[in-house]
Each structure stands twice: as C-alpha cells, then as structure tokens.
Tab-separated table of C-alpha atoms in Angstrom:
chain	number	residue	atom	x	y	z
A	1	MET	CA	-0.740	2.132	-15.304
A	2	GLU	CA	3.007	2.699	-14.984
A	3	LEU	CA	4.403	4.657	-12.041
A	4	LYS	CA	7.917	6.029	-11.618
A	5	THR	CA	9.796	8.228	-9.211
A	6	ILE	CA	12.986	9.821	-10.498
A	7	ASP	CA	15.669	11.111	-8.124
A	8	VAL	CA	13.170	12.024	-5.402
A	9	GLU	CA	14.670	13.886	-2.463
A	10	ALA	CA	12.834	15.052	0.644
A	11	TYR	CA	13.819	17.141	3.656
A	12	LEU	CA	11.598	17.191	6.749
A	13	GLY	CA	12.329	19.292	9.807
A	14	GLY	CA	15.849	19.894	8.582
A	15	SER	CA	16.524	16.164	8.140
A	16	HIS	CA	17.433	14.647	4.768
A	17	ILE	CA	14.850	11.814	4.631
A	18	LEU	CA	14.905	10.707	0.979
A	19	LYS	CA	18.191	10.745	-0.922
A	20	GLY	CA	17.586	10.522	-4.652
A	21	LEU	CA	15.102	7.635	-4.863
A	22	SER	CA	14.106	6.170	-8.222
A	23	ILE	CA	11.568	3.343	-8.302
A	24	HIS	CA	9.586	1.868	-11.167
A	25	ALA	CA	6.317	-0.056	-11.098
A	26	LYS	CA	5.308	-1.415	-14.466
A	27	GLU	CA	1.684	-1.859	-15.479
A	28	LYS	CA	-0.062	-4.392	-13.186
A	29	GLU	CA	3.160	-5.031	-11.257
A	30	PHE	CA	3.044	-5.543	-7.478
A	31	VAL	CA	6.000	-3.653	-6.022
A	32	GLY	CA	6.959	-3.900	-2.365
A	33	ILE	CA	9.089	-1.468	-0.385
A	34	ILE	CA	10.798	-2.899	2.687
A	35	GLY	CA	13.139	-1.454	5.282
A	36	PRO	CA	13.458	-0.684	8.987
A	37	ASN	CA	11.485	2.014	10.780
A	38	GLY	CA	12.748	5.448	9.786
A	39	SER	CA	14.126	4.319	6.443
A	40	GLY	CA	11.783	6.634	4.523
A	41	LYS	CA	9.176	4.208	3.177
A	42	SER	CA	6.127	6.220	4.243
A	43	THR	CA	7.725	9.510	3.227
A	44	LEU	CA	8.338	8.151	-0.258
A	45	LEU	CA	4.746	6.987	-0.572
A	46	LYS	CA	3.452	10.345	0.657
A	47	CYS	CA	5.427	12.007	-2.127
A	48	VAL	CA	3.795	9.619	-4.599
A	49	TYR	CA	0.234	10.292	-3.439
A	50	ARG	CA	0.880	14.007	-2.986
A	51	ILE	CA	0.579	14.500	0.757
A	52	LEU	CA	4.181	15.711	0.581
A	53	GLN	CA	5.983	17.490	-2.218
A	54	PRO	CA	9.501	16.263	-3.023
A	55	SER	CA	12.274	18.797	-2.463
A	56	THR	CA	13.684	17.730	-5.825
A	57	GLY	CA	12.887	14.979	-8.309
A	58	ALA	CA	9.557	13.979	-9.787
A	59	VAL	CA	6.777	11.385	-9.817
A	60	PHE	CA	5.348	10.176	-13.117
A	61	LEU	CA	2.119	8.370	-13.980
A	62	ASP	CA	2.290	6.868	-17.467
A	63	ASP	CA	5.210	9.201	-18.254
A	64	LYS	CA	3.277	12.327	-17.234
A	65	ASN	CA	4.561	14.373	-14.313
A	66	ILE	CA	2.050	14.092	-11.496
A	67	LYS	CA	2.183	17.862	-11.044
A	68	GLY	CA	0.250	18.071	-14.310
A	69	PHE	CA	-2.780	16.373	-12.731
A	70	SER	CA	-5.335	18.048	-10.513
A	71	MET	CA	-5.881	16.350	-7.158
A	72	LYS	CA	-9.199	15.029	-8.444
A	73	GLU	CA	-7.520	13.593	-11.554
A	74	SER	CA	-4.897	11.939	-9.353
A	75	ALA	CA	-7.651	10.356	-7.246
A	76	LYS	CA	-9.170	8.838	-10.379
A	77	LYS	CA	-5.849	7.200	-11.176
A	78	MET	CA	-4.587	6.009	-7.796
A	79	ALA	CA	-6.172	5.099	-4.477
A	80	VAL	CA	-4.450	5.013	-1.100
A	81	VAL	CA	-4.712	2.697	1.888
A	82	SER	CA	-2.670	4.010	4.804
A	83	GLN	CA	-2.097	2.559	8.268
A	84	HIS	CA	-3.762	5.416	10.202
A	85	ASN	CA	-7.512	5.790	9.740
A	86	ASN	CA	-8.969	7.909	12.532
A	87	TYR	CA	-11.885	10.242	11.817
A	88	ASN	CA	-13.446	12.930	14.007
A	89	PHE	CA	-16.890	12.429	12.474
A	90	ASP	CA	-18.987	9.313	12.804
A	91	PHE	CA	-19.915	7.732	9.486
A	92	THR	CA	-21.635	4.496	8.635
A	93	VAL	CA	-19.554	1.872	6.884
A	94	SER	CA	-21.525	2.332	3.656
A	95	ASP	CA	-20.931	6.094	3.743
A	96	MET	CA	-17.200	5.531	4.238
A	97	VAL	CA	-17.033	3.295	1.178
A	98	LEU	CA	-19.165	5.685	-0.888
A	99	MET	CA	-16.508	8.358	-0.273
A	100	GLY	CA	-14.412	6.420	-2.756
A	101	ARG	CA	-16.807	7.526	-5.483
A	102	ALA	CA	-16.124	11.257	-4.852
A	103	PRO	CA	-13.446	11.695	-7.566
A	104	HIS	CA	-15.964	10.537	-10.176
A	105	LYS	CA	-18.663	13.026	-9.196
A	106	LYS	CA	-19.362	16.704	-9.707
A	107	PHE	CA	-19.562	19.123	-6.780
A	108	ILE	CA	-22.466	18.145	-4.416
A	109	GLU	CA	-23.658	15.521	-6.921
A	110	LYS	CA	-25.669	12.846	-5.128
A	111	ASP	CA	-24.783	9.161	-5.081
A	112	ASN	CA	-26.670	7.177	-7.685
A	113	ALA	CA	-27.620	3.543	-8.192
A	114	GLN	CA	-24.260	2.768	-9.822
A	115	ASP	CA	-22.393	4.208	-6.836
A	116	TYR	CA	-24.400	2.031	-4.434
A	117	LYS	CA	-23.777	-1.020	-6.618
A	118	ILE	CA	-20.029	-0.390	-6.552
A	119	MET	CA	-20.143	0.199	-2.783
A	120	LYS	CA	-21.862	-3.148	-2.191
A	121	GLU	CA	-19.452	-4.967	-4.520
A	122	SER	CA	-16.475	-3.430	-2.713
A	123	LEU	CA	-17.780	-4.496	0.697
A	124	GLU	CA	-18.389	-7.986	-0.625
A	125	LYS	CA	-14.802	-8.258	-1.884
A	126	VAL	CA	-13.437	-7.567	1.604
A	127	GLY	CA	-15.987	-9.761	3.363
A	128	MET	CA	-17.731	-6.877	5.138
A	129	THR	CA	-21.212	-6.854	3.557
A	130	ASP	CA	-22.968	-7.400	6.885
A	131	TYR	CA	-21.292	-4.294	8.331
A	132	ALA	CA	-22.788	-1.768	5.894
A	133	LYS	CA	-25.039	-0.094	8.476
A	134	ARG	CA	-22.536	-0.217	11.342
A	135	SER	CA	-20.797	2.876	12.655
A	136	PHE	CA	-17.233	3.040	11.346
A	137	SER	CA	-15.969	4.221	14.755
A	138	SER	CA	-17.365	1.091	16.419
A	139	LEU	CA	-15.144	-1.240	14.377
A	140	SER	CA	-11.876	-2.827	15.437
A	141	GLY	CA	-8.625	-1.673	13.868
A	142	GLY	CA	-8.578	-4.651	11.510
A	143	GLU	CA	-12.204	-4.148	10.487
A	144	LYS	CA	-11.551	-0.466	9.799
A	145	GLN	CA	-8.621	-1.373	7.584
A	146	ARG	CA	-10.791	-3.665	5.484
A	147	ILE	CA	-13.357	-0.869	5.078
A	148	ILE	CA	-10.629	1.541	3.968
A	149	LEU	CA	-9.604	-1.044	1.376
A	150	ALA	CA	-13.229	-1.260	0.230
A	151	ARG	CA	-13.264	2.538	-0.136
A	152	ALA	CA	-10.113	2.351	-2.257
A	153	LEU	CA	-11.683	-0.376	-4.409
A	154	ALA	CA	-14.728	1.855	-4.930
A	155	GLN	CA	-12.483	4.467	-6.531
A	156	LYS	CA	-11.958	2.073	-9.452
A	157	THR	CA	-8.379	3.186	-10.046
A	158	GLU	CA	-5.594	1.545	-12.031
A	159	CYS	CA	-3.064	1.997	-9.227
A	160	LEU	CA	-3.067	1.348	-5.478
A	161	ILE	CA	-0.652	2.842	-2.954
A	162	LEU	CA	-0.508	0.879	0.312
A	163	ASP	CA	1.350	2.041	3.419
A	164	GLU	CA	1.924	-1.039	5.593
A	165	PRO	CA	-1.761	-1.929	5.183
A	166	THR	CA	-1.823	-5.223	7.107
A	167	ASN	CA	-0.346	-3.986	10.411
A	168	HIS	CA	-3.680	-4.194	12.272
A	169	LEU	CA	-4.893	-7.465	10.743
A	170	ASP	CA	-4.639	-11.001	12.074
A	171	ILE	CA	-2.988	-13.643	9.901
A	172	LYS	CA	-6.134	-14.753	8.060
A	173	TYR	CA	-7.070	-11.216	7.073
A	174	GLN	CA	-3.483	-10.284	6.191
A	175	LEU	CA	-3.473	-13.059	3.617
A	176	GLN	CA	-7.015	-12.277	2.469
A	177	PHE	CA	-6.208	-8.583	2.140
A	178	MET	CA	-3.105	-9.167	0.016
A	179	ALA	CA	-4.836	-11.816	-2.104
A	180	ILE	CA	-7.648	-9.367	-2.920
A	181	ILE	CA	-5.095	-6.748	-3.971
A	182	LYS	CA	-3.124	-9.242	-6.062
A	183	GLU	CA	-6.222	-10.447	-7.899
A	184	LEU	CA	-7.288	-6.923	-8.902
A	185	GLY	CA	-4.735	-6.863	-11.695
A	186	VAL	CA	-3.722	-3.232	-11.068
A	187	THR	CA	-0.387	-1.544	-10.409
A	188	VAL	CA	0.486	-1.691	-6.709
A	189	ILE	CA	3.206	-0.024	-4.649
A	190	SER	CA	3.170	-1.101	-1.029
A	191	ALA	CA	5.337	-0.512	2.011
A	192	ILE	CA	5.423	-3.897	3.729
A	193	HIS	CA	6.556	-4.690	7.264
A	194	ASP	CA	6.319	-8.498	7.087
A	195	LEU	CA	9.011	-9.974	4.836
A	196	ASN	CA	7.142	-13.263	4.427
A	197	ILE	CA	4.119	-11.333	3.132
A	198	ALA	CA	6.418	-9.464	0.736
A	199	ALA	CA	7.877	-12.769	-0.472
A	200	LEU	CA	4.416	-14.214	-1.124
A	201	TYR	CA	2.841	-11.366	-3.068
A	202	CYS	CA	5.439	-9.028	-4.572
A	203	ASP	CA	6.720	-9.219	-8.140
A	204	LYS	CA	9.542	-6.837	-7.284
A	205	ILE	CA	10.966	-5.482	-4.024
A	206	TYR	CA	12.941	-2.335	-3.205
A	207	ALA	CA	14.964	-2.515	0.011
A	208	MET	CA	15.448	0.871	1.716
A	209	LYS	CA	17.693	2.042	4.503
A	210	ALA	CA	18.435	5.596	5.667
A	211	GLY	CA	16.627	7.128	2.690
A	212	LYS	CA	18.442	5.141	0.008
A	213	ILE	CA	17.729	2.036	-2.078
A	214	LEU	CA	20.146	-0.722	-1.063
A	215	LYS	CA	18.892	-3.312	-3.533
A	216	PHE	CA	15.947	-4.111	-5.792
A	217	GLY	CA	14.784	-7.111	-7.787
A	218	THR	CA	12.588	-10.181	-7.401
A	219	PRO	CA	11.909	-11.515	-3.885
A	220	LYS	CA	14.520	-14.224	-4.395
A	221	GLU	CA	17.098	-11.657	-5.487
A	222	VAL	CA	16.441	-9.259	-2.616
A	223	LEU	CA	15.406	-11.361	0.386
A	224	THR	CA	18.745	-12.916	1.196
A	225	GLU	CA	20.165	-13.609	4.632
A	226	GLU	CA	22.881	-11.038	3.985
A	227	LEU	CA	20.428	-8.308	2.960
A	228	ILE	CA	18.149	-8.962	5.950
A	229	LYS	CA	21.160	-8.707	8.263
A	230	SER	CA	22.223	-5.440	6.612
A	231	LEU	CA	18.725	-3.930	6.764
A	232	TYR	CA	17.457	-5.044	10.151
A	233	GLU	CA	20.574	-6.149	12.046
A	234	VAL	CA	19.065	-9.559	12.757
A	235	ASP	CA	20.040	-13.072	11.756
A	236	ALA	CA	17.606	-15.055	9.636
A	237	LYS	CA	17.385	-18.261	7.652
A	238	VAL	CA	15.840	-17.954	4.175
A	239	MET	CA	14.351	-21.176	2.857
A	240	GLU	CA	12.538	-22.003	-0.366
A	241	ASP	CA	9.390	-24.136	-0.260
A	242	GLU	CA	10.033	-27.145	-2.504
A	243	GLU	CA	6.353	-27.458	-3.422
A	244	ASN	CA	5.578	-23.949	-4.659
A	245	GLY	CA	8.902	-22.091	-4.700
A	246	PHE	CA	7.864	-19.426	-2.157
A	247	LEU	CA	10.447	-18.102	0.262
A	248	ASN	CA	10.079	-18.583	3.992
A	249	ILE	CA	12.059	-16.352	6.329
A	250	ILE	CA	12.799	-17.744	9.788
A	251	TYR	CA	14.299	-15.368	12.338
A	252	LYS	CA	16.917	-16.435	14.829
A	253	PRO	CA	16.682	-15.306	18.470
A	254	TYR	CA	18.091	-11.855	19.170
A	255	HIS	CA	20.655	-11.770	21.958
A	256	VAL	CA	20.824	-8.509	23.904
A	257	LYS	CA	24.415	-7.603	24.692
C-alpha cells in the first residue's frame, strides 16, 4: 500500500502546527519521522489515521483520498500503535488483541475460530502468548505496548502507523518490536524518538521542525551531524559501522550556560 500526504496544514487552538507537509511512503517502505518535541510529528500522524482532520491538504491511500473511505474501511487498510494506551475498562489480554478483528466483522458478530487463531498468532509474534488470560491493566507499560502491537497485527492491514511506539520499552524489546514490524513487509510510517533506532530500521526519514520538513532521504542522507545540531541543538558524532554499514550516533555532553 502506498500512502501520501499532500500539503497538509493543521491549526490547533489557534496555533499553526503543520505547515504544508507532503510525505510519501511507497509500498512496503519503512518511513521514519524525526524531530524535537512540538515539531508536529504526532499531529501529522493523527491527520493520517483520522483522529484529526487537516485544515487544508489531503491524505491518500493508493491514490484515493482517505475521505472516500469509511472509518471501518480505513481500519482494514491501516492499523495504529500510539504511545498512550490507557483504558477505563478492564479487559483480558486476549480480548484486547481480538479487538483488532473488529473491522473485519459485522455489527455484534461473534469472534470465530479464525479470529482466535489470528489472536494467538499475533501474541506469539510479540512474545506474549503466556499473558493471554492476564488483565491488560495489570501489565507494565512495555508489556501493554507489545499487546497493542499484537492488536494491530490482528487487524491484518497493509499499513502500520506508529507514534513513538518504543518509548516505554527496554532496549531488548525496542529492537524486538522494530524487527517484528520490519519483517512484516508492510508499509510503515513511524514517529521515532531514538535516532539510532531510526538509523537501524528506516528506509527513508523525514526530519521535522516547527511544522515543516527540513530534510528527507535515506538515513545516511538525513542523519548528519549538521542536521542533528539544527533539529535538536545538540552536538553529536555520526559514525558508520564498518561491518554492516549502519550508522551510530554518539551524543556529546550538553553544557548548560
């Protein structure tokens, strides 16, 4: 699935948050969006998955304006993993994952054997099979995030939208989480906080600041010492691993004036 935004603008509370953003994720491409807090990353993603409506501009899935899809049709095409997953009702882990099957079902249609099979496969992919009967509210933040990923996998979509999905995970599960996503072979757009994670897994990166795209391209094209300084106002050393070609970003101490 191909996903595009064209000249997307957004105003929130009188503030001009997004200023004519155009991004393009080709079929099965892993696209990262980086930038400091307040740059507009989450707002852009919310416009893509329809929590917010752009003030102007448009979002396209396979060259069809997303406004032409019902919400249920959108949910069959793209799944979302956000960084905030608090629920007022107490569900079991298996029930949470089964919610991912809702777009494929008729009103009040019961879960069937295929739904349960997909639920179990999704839990297995995120290493949470033994948690199926646990209460979702009893889990740690990192465990909850892996369950939300399992729910997204259960939707069986061709596109995933991720909003800084590894923030609550320790290093092992950050790498596991991103590896699972990468191996799915679907189109991915992800806001990413950790630049080393972005360097490892992204095919293309958009760098945002103050609601605009400063630069886009491959990790090597975007993640330069100059760009990092411009985006985050910190000094860093960007090195390339001689063995596998991956970038490694090393930050220099910040001196408070």
